[in-house]
Tab-separated table of C-alpha atoms in Angstrom:
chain	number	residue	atom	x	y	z
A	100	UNK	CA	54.138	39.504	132.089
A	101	UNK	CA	56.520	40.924	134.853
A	102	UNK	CA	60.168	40.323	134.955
A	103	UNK	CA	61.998	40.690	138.058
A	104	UNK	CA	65.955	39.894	138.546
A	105	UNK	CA	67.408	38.993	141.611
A	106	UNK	CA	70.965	40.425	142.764
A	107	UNK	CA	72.708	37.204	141.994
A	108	UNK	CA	71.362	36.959	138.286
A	109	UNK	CA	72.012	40.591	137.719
A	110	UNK	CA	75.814	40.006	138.802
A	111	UNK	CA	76.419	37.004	136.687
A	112	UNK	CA	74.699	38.571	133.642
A	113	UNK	CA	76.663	41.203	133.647
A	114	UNK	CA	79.816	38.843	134.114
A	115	UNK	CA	78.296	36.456	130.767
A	116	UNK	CA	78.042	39.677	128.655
A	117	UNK	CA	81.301	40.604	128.602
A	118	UNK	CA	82.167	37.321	126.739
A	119	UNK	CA	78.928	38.305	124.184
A	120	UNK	CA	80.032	41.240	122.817
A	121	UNK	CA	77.310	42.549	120.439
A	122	UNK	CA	74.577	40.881	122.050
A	123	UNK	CA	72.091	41.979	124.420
A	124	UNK	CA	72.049	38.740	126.696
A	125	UNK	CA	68.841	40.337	129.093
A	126	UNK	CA	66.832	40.950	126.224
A	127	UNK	CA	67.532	37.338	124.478
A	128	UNK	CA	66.393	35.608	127.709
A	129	UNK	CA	63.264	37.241	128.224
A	130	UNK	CA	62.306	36.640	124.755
A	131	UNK	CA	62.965	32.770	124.943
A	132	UNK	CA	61.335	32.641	128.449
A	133	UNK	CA	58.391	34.379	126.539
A	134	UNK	CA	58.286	32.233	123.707
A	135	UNK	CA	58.606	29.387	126.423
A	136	UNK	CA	55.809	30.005	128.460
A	137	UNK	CA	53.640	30.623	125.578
A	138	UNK	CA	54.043	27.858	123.599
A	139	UNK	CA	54.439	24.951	126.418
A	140	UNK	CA	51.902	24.408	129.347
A	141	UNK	CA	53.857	25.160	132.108
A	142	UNK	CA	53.235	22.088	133.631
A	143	UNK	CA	55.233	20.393	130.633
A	144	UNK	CA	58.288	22.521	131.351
A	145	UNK	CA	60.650	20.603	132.422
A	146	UNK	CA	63.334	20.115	134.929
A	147	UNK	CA	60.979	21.773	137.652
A	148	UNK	CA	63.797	22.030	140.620
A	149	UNK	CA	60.872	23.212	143.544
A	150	UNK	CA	57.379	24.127	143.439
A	151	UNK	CA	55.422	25.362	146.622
A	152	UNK	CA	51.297	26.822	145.175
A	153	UNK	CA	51.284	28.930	142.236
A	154	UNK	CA	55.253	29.491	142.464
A	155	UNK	CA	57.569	27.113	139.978
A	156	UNK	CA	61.147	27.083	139.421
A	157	UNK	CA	63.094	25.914	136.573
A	158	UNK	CA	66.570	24.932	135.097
A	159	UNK	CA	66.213	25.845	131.617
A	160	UNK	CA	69.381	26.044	129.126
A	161	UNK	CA	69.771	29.329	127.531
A	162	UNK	CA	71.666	29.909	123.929
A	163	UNK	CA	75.362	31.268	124.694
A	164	UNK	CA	77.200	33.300	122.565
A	165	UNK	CA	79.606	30.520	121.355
A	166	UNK	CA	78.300	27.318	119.313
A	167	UNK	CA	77.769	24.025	120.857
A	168	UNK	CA	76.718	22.796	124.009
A	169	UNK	CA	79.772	24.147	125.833
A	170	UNK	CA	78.358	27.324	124.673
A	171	UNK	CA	75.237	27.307	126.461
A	172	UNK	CA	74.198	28.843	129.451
A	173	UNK	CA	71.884	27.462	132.178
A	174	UNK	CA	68.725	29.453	134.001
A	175	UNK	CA	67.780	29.383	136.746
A	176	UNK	CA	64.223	30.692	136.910
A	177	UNK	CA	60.647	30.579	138.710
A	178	UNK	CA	57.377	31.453	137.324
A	179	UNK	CA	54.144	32.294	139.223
A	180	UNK	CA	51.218	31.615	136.655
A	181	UNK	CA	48.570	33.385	138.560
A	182	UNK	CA	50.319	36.545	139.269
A	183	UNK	CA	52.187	36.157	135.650
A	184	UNK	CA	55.402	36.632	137.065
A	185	UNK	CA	58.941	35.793	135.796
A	186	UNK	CA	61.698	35.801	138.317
A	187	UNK	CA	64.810	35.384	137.190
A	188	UNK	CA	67.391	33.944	140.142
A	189	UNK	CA	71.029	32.561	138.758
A	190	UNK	CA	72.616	32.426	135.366
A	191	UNK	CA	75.717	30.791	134.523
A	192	UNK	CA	78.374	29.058	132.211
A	193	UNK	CA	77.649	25.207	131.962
A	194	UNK	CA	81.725	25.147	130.894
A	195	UNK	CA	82.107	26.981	134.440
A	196	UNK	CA	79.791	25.437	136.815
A	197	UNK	CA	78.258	21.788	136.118
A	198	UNK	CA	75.335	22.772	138.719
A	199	UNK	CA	74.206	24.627	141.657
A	200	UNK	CA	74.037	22.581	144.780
A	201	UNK	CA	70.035	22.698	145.723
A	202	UNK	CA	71.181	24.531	149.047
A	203	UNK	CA	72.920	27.257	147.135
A	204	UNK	CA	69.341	27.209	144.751
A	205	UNK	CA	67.443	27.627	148.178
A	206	UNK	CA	69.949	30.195	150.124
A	207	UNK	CA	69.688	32.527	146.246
A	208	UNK	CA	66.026	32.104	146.341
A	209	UNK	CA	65.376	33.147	149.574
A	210	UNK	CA	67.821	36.299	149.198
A	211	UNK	CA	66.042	37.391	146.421
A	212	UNK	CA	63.055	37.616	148.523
């Protein structure tokens, strides 16, 4: 499997890490993406937020580095099953941002391109 991070996820990791210090955020989301995709059908993941062929994308709530729900952080993420791709778009703070309009979801998806 092939991870690939657009410019937009790479800035707000690195913004989310500061607040984790002794935790190695990247690595902790490609292991639960991992685990994710190999113990669900993909078809079962759910919310699926577009999906044009073999290309999915997902809102999927990642572990934060404080307790509770507050603490969590949301992913934004698409998965290609026949070219076993992961590519990872947006990350951020539920306590910062409630949600990403689906016009900001399109314009980051399309700039990752």
């Amino acid at each position: 499997m092939q991870f690939y991070e657009c410019k937009k996820f790479i800035t707000d990791l690195k913004n989310l890490q500061k607040k984790c210090k002794g935790k190695d955020l990247n690595k902790a989301i490609k292991e639960e993406i991992k685990t994710l995709i190999k113990t669900r059908k993909i078809e079962e993941i759910k919310p699926v937020l577009y999906r044009y062929k073999d290309l999915v994308m997902f809102k999927t709530r990642i572990e934060g580095c404080q307790k509770g729900k507050r603490g969590g952080y949301r992913l934004i993420w698409a998965f290609s099953k026949k070219k076993n791709i992961v590519l990872f778009i947006r990350i951020y703070s539920k306590s910062e941002m409630s949600n990403i309009s689906n016009k900001q979801l399109e314009d980051d998806l399309i700039d990752c391109l």
